[in-house]
């Protein structure tokens, strides 16, 4: 049997398949169906300093081979997470990644600092959020803002720090370089791509927020391309995601340069997607005579 | 909370109208743990997202569930093309069903259009203690009337155009029932404006009322937070989720 274990930012994962932030809650619901210890890791729902109720529904729209969401970071706040959810998750024999978000650099710092006294294994900092103080443009859309929030949080935390990048930029590789320079241990990509759907009968957008983030199989080729570009631009580890629904998709994104992968929207189609992908990766290794899966990272042979 | 995901067989299919179909699904493990008011989350072939459909009837002995759905778009169209012997992929049973009040003496079930099917599951339980008030666009859209009648449930059909039953809204008939003064429970499923009106009537008459809500869904089990609805309690308003905290809510708790 092939060795599926991988290492990201110094953290050991038993396999490269991580449940993506926002798609897996805090694990309780999927735990009814399978043992959480089968997962390489869990990236929990994006957490902010205080409770957020999120956007007005409808918050989901189907798209060809995918979906849009406009949840708007609904979460109970970092204190609740640390007190009520984290201790339970840490007993589950899988890597727990705290996904954090904020609307100012100060908020990111405060959330990160609160996690210092916990045993959470890694921080994934989502920088797709609007910077309220700077007119609402996403932290992740300019090299300067991405660099300053990374620098600040790097100082504030003693945890391995992974910065989650948005694909809604001209050059994701430039943003990756900027956060690497400020001390990020890894980057994860891609977050959702901005999209919109309209009900032609009512002439209303389906999402109450009008626009939302596209994910699911439709975005896989974009994710593969972006992971590959980032792999060619930085030396730090990469967690690849976007549209993965099969073992072969995971292998593809690893060949493009990812060290581990996350699976999100595919769970809504098949609630067993993550554990099925682990099994399929094992078979992929067998068929392709790979003894250690991590050896394939970045192994694409380009023309 | 307990649900399964699996592939089950359709063992009966009936067309109730041109656009409305009834399936009986053989799923003993699911039927065993299902309750009236819960739903199944079905994956139509070729679609990315699942479709929530209410459980209409449960046969605990035969281990089957009945669902009744209307063609609304591509997913339900695809489902309507399935036949006896075909497989259906579902996560079920999802959500919380209706709380059953053994002591209730007169229960009014209010169904608006395709909100009627889950009311039949309650008629199966409350039988002659229940009065069903079901509203439809017109005569051709009327479904399940005989099913309610065979439970000895007093059945009042309303149509918008008066082409069958009483002309008018279910709320007019509900008001009339409430005025009799002996109703101790109302359960309703249908479009939001109808649920709002039903809740108001229940409150005016000080009658316990439960409503089953609809919202677009992703996971169907409470993990993705897309199916939000506003609820209130002594601590104020908050977001709950139709798939996990509902679809049935006490009318007093939900902000419609
Ligand atoms: C708890 C619950 C119980 C339901 N029970 C029944 C039932 O017993 N019988 C029945 O006919 N219908 C029921 N519905 C509505 C049914 O889910 C929709 O009609 C169906 O999803 C439409 O799918 P479509 O592909 O045909 O339409 P499309 O418009 O093509 O669907 C596109 C997307 O929007 C979603 N969507 C569209 N309309 C609705 C809606 N009204 N509610 C939720 N999601 C929607 C679909 O699921 C899909 O993801 C129920 C809905 C909920 C939430
Ligand atoms: C319903 C939903 C909620 C999400 N919430 C978050 C979030 O809170 N924080 C975050 O960093 N990403 C969030 N994402 C993005 C995913 O983690 C992931 O980056 C994206 O969906 C691409 O992967 P996929 O195609 O496998 O879903 C969310 C995605 C979905 C579908
Ligand atoms: S559909 Fe995912 S939380 Fe309700």
Coordinates of C-alpha atoms and ligand atoms in Angstrom, one line a residue:
Chain A
X1 CA 0.0 0.0 0.0
X2 CA 1.3 3.4 -1.0
X3 CA 2.3 6.0 1.6
X4 CA -0.3 8.8 1.4
X5 CA 1.2 10.9 4.2
X6 CA 2.2 14.5 3.4
X7 CA 3.8 17.4 5.3
X8 CA 2.6 21.0 4.9
X9 CA 4.3 23.8 6.8
X10 CA 5.9 21.3 9.0
X11 CA 2.6 19.6 10.0
X12 CA 2.1 15.9 9.3
X13 CA -1.1 14.8 7.6
X14 CA -1.9 11.0 7.3
X15 CA -3.2 11.7 3.8
X16 CA -3.5 14.8 1.7
X17 CA -7.3 15.2 1.7
X18 CA -8.6 18.0 3.9
X19 CA -12.2 19.0 4.1
X20 CA -12.5 22.6 2.8
X21 CA -13.5 25.6 5.0
X22 CA -17.2 26.4 5.0
X23 CA -18.2 23.1 3.5
X24 CA -17.8 20.9 6.5
X25 CA -19.0 23.0 9.4
X26 CA -17.2 21.8 12.6
X27 CA -17.5 18.1 11.5
X28 CA -20.5 17.0 13.5
X29 CA -22.8 16.5 10.5
X30 CA -20.4 14.4 8.4
X31 CA -19.4 12.5 11.4
X32 CA -22.8 10.9 11.3
X33 CA -21.7 9.3 8.1
X34 CA -18.0 8.5 8.6
X35 CA -15.2 8.6 11.1
X36 CA -13.4 12.0 11.0
X37 CA -10.0 10.2 11.6
X38 CA -10.2 9.0 7.9
X39 CA -9.5 12.6 6.8
X40 CA -6.1 14.1 6.4
X41 CA -7.4 17.2 8.1
X42 CA -10.4 19.6 8.5
X43 CA -10.3 23.3 7.8
X44 CA -13.2 24.7 9.9
X45 CA -15.7 27.3 9.0
X46 CA -14.1 30.8 8.6
X47 CA -14.1 32.4 12.0
X48 CA -14.2 36.1 12.8
X49 CA -13.7 38.0 16.1
X50 CA -17.4 38.2 16.9
X51 CA -20.5 36.4 15.8
X52 CA -21.6 37.0 12.2
X53 CA -25.1 36.2 10.9
X54 CA -24.1 36.2 7.2
X55 CA -26.1 37.3 4.2
X56 CA -29.8 37.1 3.5
X57 CA -30.9 33.9 1.7
X58 CA -31.0 32.5 -1.0
X59 CA -27.3 31.9 -0.5
X60 CA -26.8 29.2 -3.1
X61 CA -27.4 28.8 -6.8
X62 CA -26.6 25.8 -9.0
X63 CA -24.4 26.4 -12.0
X64 CA -23.2 24.1 -14.8
X65 CA -21.0 21.6 -12.9
X66 CA -20.8 23.7 -9.8
X67 CA -22.5 26.2 -7.5
X68 CA -22.4 29.8 -6.3
X69 CA -22.5 30.6 -2.6
X70 CA -23.0 33.9 -0.7
X71 CA -23.0 32.6 2.9
X72 CA -21.1 35.7 4.0
X73 CA -19.0 34.2 6.7
X74 CA -21.8 33.2 9.1
X75 CA -20.0 32.0 12.2
X76 CA -20.4 32.1 16.0
X77 CA -17.1 34.0 16.7
X78 CA -13.7 32.9 17.8
X79 CA -14.4 32.6 21.5
X80 CA -17.3 30.2 20.9
X81 CA -15.1 28.2 18.5
X82 CA -12.2 27.9 21.0
X83 CA -14.5 27.1 23.9
X84 CA -17.2 24.9 22.4
X85 CA -15.9 23.4 19.2
X86 CA -12.2 23.1 19.2
X87 CA -11.6 20.8 22.2
X88 CA -14.0 18.2 20.6
X89 CA -12.3 18.4 17.2
X90 CA -8.9 18.1 18.6
X91 CA -9.8 14.6 19.9
X92 CA -10.6 13.4 16.4
X93 CA -7.1 12.2 15.3
X94 CA -6.9 14.5 12.3
X95 CA -5.2 17.8 11.6
X96 CA -7.4 20.8 12.6
X97 CA -6.9 24.0 10.7
X98 CA -8.5 27.2 12.0
X99 CA -9.7 29.3 9.1
X100 CA -9.7 32.9 10.2
X101 CA -11.1 36.1 8.6
X102 CA -11.4 39.7 9.5
X103 CA -12.4 43.1 8.2
X104 CA -9.4 44.9 9.5
X105 CA -5.8 44.0 10.3
X106 CA -6.5 44.5 14.0
X107 CA -9.3 41.9 13.8
X108 CA -7.0 39.4 12.1
X109 CA -4.4 39.9 14.8
X110 CA -6.8 39.5 17.6
X111 CA -8.3 36.3 16.3
X112 CA -4.9 34.9 15.6
X113 CA -3.6 35.8 19.1
X114 CA -6.6 34.1 20.7
X115 CA -5.5 30.8 19.0
X116 CA -2.0 30.9 20.5
X117 CA -3.1 29.3 23.7
X118 CA -4.9 26.5 21.9
X119 CA -3.6 23.3 20.4
X120 CA -5.0 24.0 17.0
X121 CA -2.5 22.6 14.4
X122 CA -2.5 25.4 11.8
X123 CA -4.0 28.7 10.9
X124 CA -5.4 29.3 7.4
X125 CA -5.9 33.0 7.0
X126 CA -8.6 33.8 4.4
X127 CA -7.6 37.1 2.8
X128 CA -10.6 37.3 0.4
X129 CA -12.5 39.4 2.9
X130 CA -13.1 43.1 2.2
X131 CA -10.9 45.5 4.2
X132 CA -13.5 47.8 5.7
X133 CA -11.0 50.5 6.6
X134 CA -9.6 50.6 3.1
X135 CA -12.8 51.1 1.2
X136 CA -13.9 47.5 1.1
X137 CA -11.4 46.1 -1.4
X138 CA -10.3 42.5 -0.6
X139 CA -7.1 42.1 1.4
X140 CA -6.1 39.5 -1.1
X141 CA -6.5 41.6 -4.2
X142 CA -3.4 43.8 -3.8
X143 CA 0.2 42.7 -3.0
X144 CA 0.5 45.6 -0.5
X145 CA -2.6 44.7 1.6
X146 CA -1.8 40.9 1.4
X147 CA 1.7 41.6 2.6
X148 CA 0.7 43.9 5.5
X149 CA -1.9 41.5 6.9
X150 CA 0.5 38.6 6.6
X151 CA 3.3 40.5 8.3
X152 CA 1.0 41.5 11.1
X153 CA -0.5 38.0 11.7
X154 CA 2.9 36.4 11.3
X155 CA 4.1 38.5 14.3
X156 CA 0.9 37.6 16.3
X157 CA 0.9 33.9 16.0
X158 CA 3.2 31.0 16.9
X159 CA 1.2 28.6 14.7
X160 CA 2.1 27.4 11.2
X161 CA 0.5 30.1 9.0
X162 CA -1.1 29.3 5.7
X163 CA -2.5 32.2 3.7
X164 CA -5.6 31.4 1.6
X165 CA -5.5 33.3 -1.7
X166 CA -8.4 34.5 -3.9
X167 CA -8.4 33.8 -7.6
X168 CA -10.1 37.1 -8.3
X169 CA -6.8 38.9 -9.1
X170 CA -4.7 39.6 -12.2
X171 CA -1.7 37.6 -10.9
X172 CA -2.1 35.2 -8.1
X173 CA 1.6 34.3 -8.3
X174 CA 2.5 37.9 -7.4
X175 CA 0.2 37.8 -4.3
X176 CA 1.8 34.5 -3.3
X177 CA 5.3 36.0 -3.5
X178 CA 4.2 38.9 -1.4
X179 CA 2.9 36.7 1.4
X180 CA 5.9 34.4 1.2
X181 CA 8.2 37.4 1.7
X182 CA 6.3 38.3 4.9
X183 CA 6.7 34.9 6.5
X184 CA 3.8 32.8 5.4
X185 CA 4.6 29.1 5.8
X186 CA 2.2 28.0 3.1
X187 CA -0.5 29.2 0.8
X188 CA -3.8 27.6 0.0
X189 CA -5.7 28.2 -3.2
X190 CA -8.2 28.8 -4.7
X191 CA -11.0 30.4 -2.9
X192 CA -14.2 30.9 -4.9
X193 CA -14.4 32.8 -8.2
X194 CA -16.9 35.7 -8.3
X195 CA -20.0 34.8 -10.3
X196 CA -23.7 35.6 -10.8
X197 CA -26.9 33.9 -12.0
X198 CA -30.2 35.4 -12.9
X199 CA -33.7 33.9 -12.9
X200 CA -34.8 34.9 -16.4
X201 CA -38.5 34.6 -15.4
X202 CA -38.4 37.0 -12.5
X203 CA -35.3 38.9 -13.8
X204 CA -33.9 38.6 -10.3
X205 CA -30.5 37.3 -9.4
X206 CA -30.9 33.9 -7.7
X207 CA -28.6 35.0 -4.8
X208 CA -30.1 37.7 -2.6
X209 CA -26.5 39.1 -2.5
X210 CA -26.7 39.3 -6.3
X211 CA -23.2 37.8 -6.7
X212 CA -21.4 34.9 -5.0
X213 CA -18.5 32.6 -5.1
X214 CA -18.2 29.9 -7.8
X215 CA -16.8 26.5 -6.8
X216 CA -17.2 22.8 -7.7
X217 CA -16.0 20.8 -10.7
X218 CA -16.4 23.8 -13.1
X219 CA -13.4 25.6 -11.5
X220 CA -10.9 22.7 -11.5
X221 CA -8.9 23.8 -14.6
X222 CA -8.6 27.3 -13.2
X223 CA -7.4 25.9 -9.9
X224 CA -4.9 23.6 -11.6
X225 CA -3.5 26.5 -13.6
X226 CA -3.2 28.8 -10.6
X227 CA -1.5 26.2 -8.4
X228 CA 1.0 25.6 -11.2
X229 CA 1.7 29.3 -11.5
X230 CA 2.1 29.7 -7.8
X231 CA 4.4 26.6 -7.6
X232 CA 6.6 28.3 -10.2
X233 CA 6.7 31.5 -8.1
X234 CA 7.3 30.5 -4.5
X235 CA 9.2 27.8 -2.4
X236 CA 6.7 27.5 0.4
X237 CA 4.1 24.6 0.6
X238 CA 0.8 24.8 -1.3
X239 CA -2.6 23.4 -0.4
X240 CA -4.5 23.1 -3.6
X241 CA -8.2 23.2 -4.0
X242 CA -11.0 24.1 -6.4
X243 CA -13.3 21.7 -8.1
X244 CA -11.8 18.5 -6.8
X245 CA -14.4 15.7 -6.8
X246 CA -12.3 12.6 -7.6
X247 CA -8.9 11.0 -6.7
X248 CA -7.7 11.8 -10.2
X249 CA -8.5 15.5 -9.7
X250 CA -6.5 15.5 -6.5
X251 CA -3.6 13.8 -8.2
X252 CA -3.8 16.4 -11.0
X253 CA -3.7 19.4 -8.6
X254 CA -0.7 17.8 -6.8
X255 CA 1.1 17.3 -10.0
X256 CA 0.6 21.0 -10.7
X257 CA 2.4 21.7 -7.4
X258 CA 0.1 21.1 -4.4
X259 CA 1.4 19.3 -1.3
X260 CA -2.1 18.6 0.0
X261 CA -5.6 19.3 -1.2
X262 CA -9.0 20.5 0.1
X263 CA -12.4 19.3 -1.0
X264 CA -15.4 21.5 -0.6
X265 CA -18.5 21.7 -2.9
X266 CA -18.1 18.1 -4.0
X267 CA -19.3 17.1 -0.5
X268 CA -22.8 18.5 -1.3
X269 CA -23.0 16.1 -4.3
X270 CA -21.5 13.1 -2.5
X271 CA -21.2 13.5 1.3
X272 CA -18.5 10.8 1.2
X273 CA -16.4 12.7 -1.3
X274 CA -13.4 13.2 1.0
X275 CA -13.1 9.6 2.1
X276 CA -13.8 8.3 -1.4
X277 CA -11.0 10.5 -2.8
X278 CA -8.6 9.1 -0.2
X279 CA -9.4 5.6 -1.4
X280 CA -9.2 6.6 -5.1
X281 CA -5.8 8.2 -4.4
X282 CA -4.6 4.9 -3.0
X283 CA -5.7 3.1 -6.1
X284 CA -4.2 5.8 -8.3
X285 CA -0.8 5.2 -6.6
X286 CA -1.1 1.5 -7.2
X287 CA -2.0 1.8 -10.9
X288 CA 0.7 4.5 -11.4
X289 CA 3.3 2.6 -9.4
X290 CA 3.8 5.4 -6.9
X291 CA 5.1 4.4 -3.5
X292 CA 5.0 7.7 -1.8
X293 CA 2.3 10.1 -3.0
X294 CA 4.1 13.2 -1.8
X295 CA 6.8 12.5 -4.5
X296 CA 4.4 13.6 -7.2
X297 CA 3.9 17.2 -5.9
X298 CA 4.9 19.5 -8.7
X299 CA 5.7 16.6 -11.0
X300 CA 3.9 17.8 -14.1
X301 CA 6.2 17.5 -17.1
X302 CA 5.3 20.6 -19.1
X303 CA 5.7 21.0 -22.8
Chain B
X1 CA -30.1 13.2 14.3
X2 CA -29.5 10.2 12.1
X3 CA -29.4 9.9 8.3
X4 CA -28.0 7.7 5.7
X5 CA -26.8 8.1 2.1
X6 CA -27.6 5.4 -0.4
X7 CA -29.1 4.3 -3.6
X8 CA -32.6 3.0 -3.4
X9 CA -35.2 1.5 -5.8
X10 CA -38.4 3.1 -7.0
X11 CA -41.1 0.5 -6.7
X12 CA -44.2 2.5 -7.6
X13 CA -44.7 5.6 -9.8
X14 CA -48.0 7.4 -10.4
X15 CA -48.7 10.6 -12.3
X16 CA -51.0 12.7 -10.1
X17 CA -51.4 15.4 -12.7
X18 CA -49.5 16.4 -15.8
X19 CA -46.7 17.9 -13.8
X20 CA -46.9 16.1 -10.4
X21 CA -45.6 12.6 -9.6
X22 CA -45.6 10.2 -6.8
X23 CA -42.9 7.7 -6.1
X24 CA -42.7 4.9 -3.5
X25 CA -39.1 4.1 -2.7
X26 CA -37.9 0.9 -1.1
X27 CA -35.5 1.9 1.7
X28 CA -36.2 -0.1 4.9
X29 CA -33.2 1.3 6.8
X30 CA -34.3 4.8 6.1
X31 CA -38.1 4.3 6.6
X32 CA -37.4 2.8 10.0
X33 CA -35.9 6.0 11.3
X34 CA -38.1 8.5 9.4
X35 CA -40.8 10.8 10.8
X36 CA -43.5 12.9 9.2
X37 CA -42.2 16.3 8.1
X38 CA -38.7 15.2 7.5
X39 CA -37.3 15.3 3.9
X40 CA -35.1 13.4 1.5
X41 CA -32.2 15.0 -0.3
X42 CA -32.2 13.6 -3.8
X43 CA -29.5 13.8 -6.5
X44 CA -31.0 14.0 -10.0
X45 CA -28.7 12.4 -12.6
X46 CA -26.5 15.0 -14.3
X47 CA -27.0 17.6 -11.6
X48 CA -24.5 18.9 -9.2
X49 CA -26.8 19.8 -6.2
X50 CA -29.3 17.6 -4.5
X51 CA -33.0 18.5 -4.4
X52 CA -34.9 18.5 -1.0
X53 CA -38.3 16.7 -1.2
X54 CA -40.6 16.2 1.7
X55 CA -41.5 12.7 2.9
X56 CA -45.2 12.3 2.1
X57 CA -45.9 9.0 3.7
X58 CA -44.0 6.3 5.6
X59 CA -44.9 2.6 5.6
X60 CA -42.9 1.2 8.5
X61 CA -44.1 -2.3 7.8
X62 CA -43.1 -2.4 4.2
X63 CA -40.0 -0.2 4.7
X64 CA -41.0 2.3 2.1
X65 CA -41.2 6.1 1.7
X66 CA -43.6 7.9 -0.6
X67 CA -42.6 11.3 -2.1
X68 CA -44.8 13.6 -4.2
X69 CA -43.2 16.3 -6.3
X70 CA -43.9 18.8 -9.0
X71 CA -41.8 19.6 -12.0
X72 CA -40.3 23.0 -11.4
X73 CA -37.1 22.9 -13.3
X74 CA -34.4 20.7 -14.8
X75 CA -33.8 18.6 -11.6
X76 CA -37.4 17.7 -11.0
X77 CA -37.9 17.1 -14.7
X78 CA -35.1 14.6 -14.7
X79 CA -36.6 12.9 -11.6
X80 CA -40.0 12.7 -13.3
X81 CA -38.4 10.7 -16.1
X82 CA -37.4 7.9 -13.7
X83 CA -39.5 4.7 -13.7
X84 CA -40.2 1.7 -11.5
X85 CA -37.0 -0.3 -11.0
X86 CA -34.8 2.8 -11.4
X87 CA -32.3 3.8 -8.7
X88 CA -32.6 7.0 -6.7
X89 CA -29.6 8.5 -4.8
X90 CA -30.7 10.1 -1.5
X91 CA -29.5 11.3 1.8
X92 CA -32.4 10.6 4.3
X93 CA -34.1 11.2 6.5
X94 CA -33.1 14.9 6.9
X95 CA -34.1 17.5 9.3
X96 CA -36.6 17.4 12.2
X97 CA -40.1 16.3 11.6
X98 CA -43.4 17.4 13.2
X99 CA -43.7 16.9 16.9
X100 CA -46.7 14.6 17.4
X101 CA -49.2 15.6 20.1
X102 CA -51.1 12.5 21.2
X103 CA -53.5 14.6 23.3
X104 CA -54.5 17.0 20.6
X105 CA -58.2 16.5 19.8
X106 CA -58.6 18.6 16.7
X107 CA -55.7 19.3 14.4
X108 CA -55.9 21.5 11.3
X109 CA -53.4 20.6 8.5
X110 CA -52.9 23.4 6.0
X111 CA -51.3 22.6 2.6
X112 CA -50.6 25.1 -0.1
X113 CA -50.0 23.5 -3.5
X114 CA -47.0 21.3 -3.5
X115 CA -46.8 22.0 0.3
X116 CA -49.6 19.5 0.6
X117 CA -47.6 16.2 0.5
X118 CA -46.1 16.4 4.1
X119 CA -49.6 17.1 5.5
X120 CA -50.7 13.7 4.3
X121 CA -48.0 12.1 6.6
X122 CA -49.7 13.9 9.5
X123 CA -53.2 12.8 8.3
X124 CA -51.9 9.2 8.5
X125 CA -51.2 9.8 12.2
X126 CA -54.1 12.1 13.3
X127 CA -56.7 10.4 11.0
X128 CA -60.3 11.5 11.8
X129 CA -59.0 14.0 14.5
X130 CA -57.5 16.0 11.6
X131 CA -59.1 18.5 9.2
X132 CA -57.0 19.1 6.0
X133 CA -57.4 22.4 4.2
X134 CA -55.5 22.3 0.9
X135 CA -55.3 25.0 -1.6
X136 CA -54.4 24.7 -5.3
X137 CA -54.4 26.9 -8.4
X138 CA -57.3 25.1 -10.1
X139 CA -59.0 21.7 -10.5
X140 CA -56.2 20.2 -12.5
X141 CA -53.6 20.9 -9.8
X142 CA -55.6 19.2 -7.0
X143 CA -53.7 16.3 -5.6
X144 CA -54.0 13.7 -2.7
X145 CA -57.7 14.5 -1.9
X146 CA -58.6 10.8 -1.9
X147 CA -55.6 9.9 0.3
X148 CA -56.8 12.3 3.0
X149 CA -60.4 11.1 2.7
X150 CA -59.3 7.4 3.1
X151 CA -57.8 8.4 6.5
X152 CA -61.2 9.8 7.4
X153 CA -59.6 13.2 7.6
X154 CA -62.2 15.9 7.0
X155 CA -60.9 17.4 3.8
X156 CA -61.5 20.9 2.5
X157 CA -60.2 21.7 -1.0
X158 CA -59.8 25.4 -2.1
X159 CA -58.9 26.6 -5.5
X160 CA -57.8 30.1 -6.6
X161 CA -60.3 30.1 -9.5
X162 CA -63.1 28.2 -7.9
X163 CA -62.9 25.4 -10.5
X164 CA -63.1 22.9 -7.7
X165 CA -64.0 22.9 -4.0
X166 CA -64.3 26.3 -2.4
X167 CA -63.2 29.4 -4.3
X168 CA -60.6 31.3 -2.3
X169 CA -57.6 31.0 0.0
X170 CA -56.9 28.3 2.6
X171 CA -56.7 31.1 5.1
X172 CA -60.4 31.9 4.8
X173 CA -61.3 28.2 5.5
X174 CA -58.7 28.1 8.4
X175 CA -60.3 31.2 10.0
X176 CA -63.7 29.5 9.8
X177 CA -62.4 26.4 11.4
X178 CA -60.7 28.4 14.2
X179 CA -63.9 30.3 14.9
X180 CA -65.4 27.0 15.9
X181 CA -63.1 27.2 18.9
X182 CA -62.0 23.6 19.3
X183 CA -58.8 23.6 17.3
X184 CA -55.8 22.8 19.4
X185 CA -53.0 22.4 16.8
X186 CA -52.2 23.8 13.3
X187 CA -49.6 22.4 11.0
X188 CA -48.8 24.0 7.7
X189 CA -46.6 23.8 4.7
X190 CA -46.7 26.0 1.6
X191 CA -45.5 29.3 0.2
X192 CA -44.1 31.8 2.7
X193 CA -47.0 34.4 2.4
X194 CA -49.4 31.6 3.2
X195 CA -47.3 30.4 6.2
X196 CA -47.2 34.0 7.4
X197 CA -51.0 34.4 7.2
X198 CA -51.5 31.0 8.9
X199 CA -49.1 31.9 11.8
X200 CA -51.0 35.1 12.3
X201 CA -54.4 33.4 12.5
X202 CA -52.9 30.8 14.9
X203 CA -51.5 33.6 17.1
X204 CA -54.8 35.5 17.1
X205 CA -56.6 32.4 18.2
X206 CA -53.9 31.4 20.6
X207 CA -53.4 28.0 18.9
X208 CA -50.1 26.1 18.8
X209 CA -48.8 26.2 15.3
X210 CA -46.0 24.5 13.4
X211 CA -44.8 25.5 9.9
X212 CA -42.5 23.7 7.4
X213 CA -40.2 26.1 5.6
X214 CA -38.4 26.0 2.2
X215 CA -35.0 27.3 1.4
X216 CA -32.4 26.5 -1.3
X217 CA -30.0 23.9 0.0
X218 CA -26.4 22.6 -0.4
X219 CA -25.4 19.9 2.0
X220 CA -28.9 19.2 3.4
X221 CA -27.5 18.3 6.8
X222 CA -26.4 21.5 8.5
X223 CA -22.7 21.9 7.5
X224 CA -22.6 24.6 4.8
X225 CA -25.0 27.2 6.3
X226 CA -26.6 28.2 3.0
X227 CA -30.2 27.4 4.0
X228 CA -30.5 30.1 6.6
X229 CA -33.7 31.4 8.1
X230 CA -34.2 33.9 10.9
X231 CA -35.5 32.6 14.2
X232 CA -36.1 34.3 17.6
X233 CA -36.0 33.2 21.2
X234 CA -35.6 34.9 24.6
X235 CA -32.0 35.8 23.6
X236 CA -33.1 37.7 20.4
X237 CA -32.9 36.9 16.8
X238 CA -30.4 34.5 15.2
X239 CA -29.9 32.5 12.0
X240 CA -31.1 28.9 12.0
X241 CA -30.9 26.4 9.2
X242 CA -33.9 24.9 7.5
X243 CA -32.2 21.6 6.8
X244 CA -31.0 20.9 10.3
X245 CA -33.0 23.0 12.8
X246 CA -36.1 22.6 10.5
X247 CA -37.7 22.3 8.1
X248 CA -40.5 22.3 10.8
X249 CA -40.4 25.2 13.2
X250 CA -42.8 26.4 15.9
X251 CA -44.4 29.4 14.2
X252 CA -43.6 31.5 17.3
X253 CA -39.9 31.0 16.8
X254 CA -39.5 31.9 13.1
X255 CA -39.3 35.3 11.6
X256 CA -41.1 34.9 8.3
Ligands
LIG1 C1 -37.6 21.0 3.0 C2 -38.1 21.1 1.6 C3 -39.1 20.2 1.2 C4 -39.6 20.2 -0.1 N1 -40.6 19.3 -0.4 C5 -41.1 19.3 -1.7 C6 -42.1 18.3 -2.1 O1 -42.5 17.5 -1.3 N2 -42.5 18.3 -3.4 C7 -42.0 19.2 -4.3 O2 -42.5 19.1 -5.4 N3 -41.1 20.1 -3.9 C8 -40.6 20.2 -2.7 N4 -39.7 21.1 -2.3 C9 -39.2 22.1 -3.4 C10 -38.2 21.4 -4.3 O3 -37.0 21.2 -3.5 C11 -37.9 22.3 -5.5 O4 -39.0 22.4 -6.3 C12 -36.8 21.6 -6.4 O5 -35.5 21.7 -5.7 C13 -36.6 22.3 -7.7 O6 -35.6 21.7 -8.4 P1 -35.5 21.9 -10.0 O7 -34.1 21.3 -10.4 O8 -36.6 21.3 -10.6 O9 -35.6 23.4 -10.2 P2 -34.4 24.5 -10.6 O10 -35.0 25.8 -10.4 O11 -33.8 24.1 -11.9 O12 -33.4 24.2 -9.4 C14 -32.2 24.9 -9.3 C15 -31.7 24.9 -7.9 O13 -32.5 25.6 -7.0 C16 -33.1 24.8 -6.0 N5 -34.5 25.2 -5.8 C17 -35.3 25.7 -6.7 N6 -36.6 25.9 -6.2 C18 -36.5 25.5 -4.9 C19 -37.4 25.5 -3.8 N7 -38.6 25.9 -3.9 N8 -37.0 25.0 -2.6 C20 -35.7 24.6 -2.5 N9 -34.8 24.6 -3.4 C21 -35.2 25.1 -4.7 C22 -32.9 23.4 -6.5 O14 -32.8 22.5 -5.5 C23 -31.6 23.5 -7.3 O15 -30.5 23.5 -6.4 C24 -39.2 21.1 -1.0 C25 -38.2 22.1 -0.7 C26 -37.7 22.0 0.6 C27 -36.6 23.0 1.0
LIG2 C1 -20.8 27.1 1.1 C2 -19.3 27.5 1.1 C3 -18.8 28.2 2.1 C4 -17.4 28.6 2.2 N1 -16.9 29.2 3.2 C5 -15.6 29.5 3.3 C6 -15.0 30.1 4.4 O1 -15.7 30.4 5.4 N2 -13.7 30.5 4.4 C7 -12.9 30.1 3.3 O2 -11.7 30.4 3.4 N3 -13.4 29.5 2.2 C8 -14.7 29.2 2.2 N4 -15.2 28.6 1.1 C9 -14.4 28.3 -0.1 C10 -13.9 26.8 0.0 O3 -13.2 26.6 1.1 C11 -13.0 26.5 -1.3 O4 -11.9 27.4 -1.3 C12 -13.8 26.7 -2.6 O5 -15.1 26.3 -2.4 C13 -13.1 25.9 -3.7 O6 -13.1 24.5 -3.5 P1 -14.3 23.5 -4.0 O7 -14.4 23.7 -5.5 O8 -13.8 22.1 -3.7 O9 -15.5 23.8 -3.3 C14 -16.6 28.2 1.0 C15 -17.1 27.5 0.0 C16 -18.5 27.1 0.0 C17 -19.0 26.3 -1.2
LIG3 S1 -28.1 22.9 3.3 FE1 -26.2 23.0 4.2 S2 -26.7 23.9 6.1 FE2 -28.6 23.5 5.3

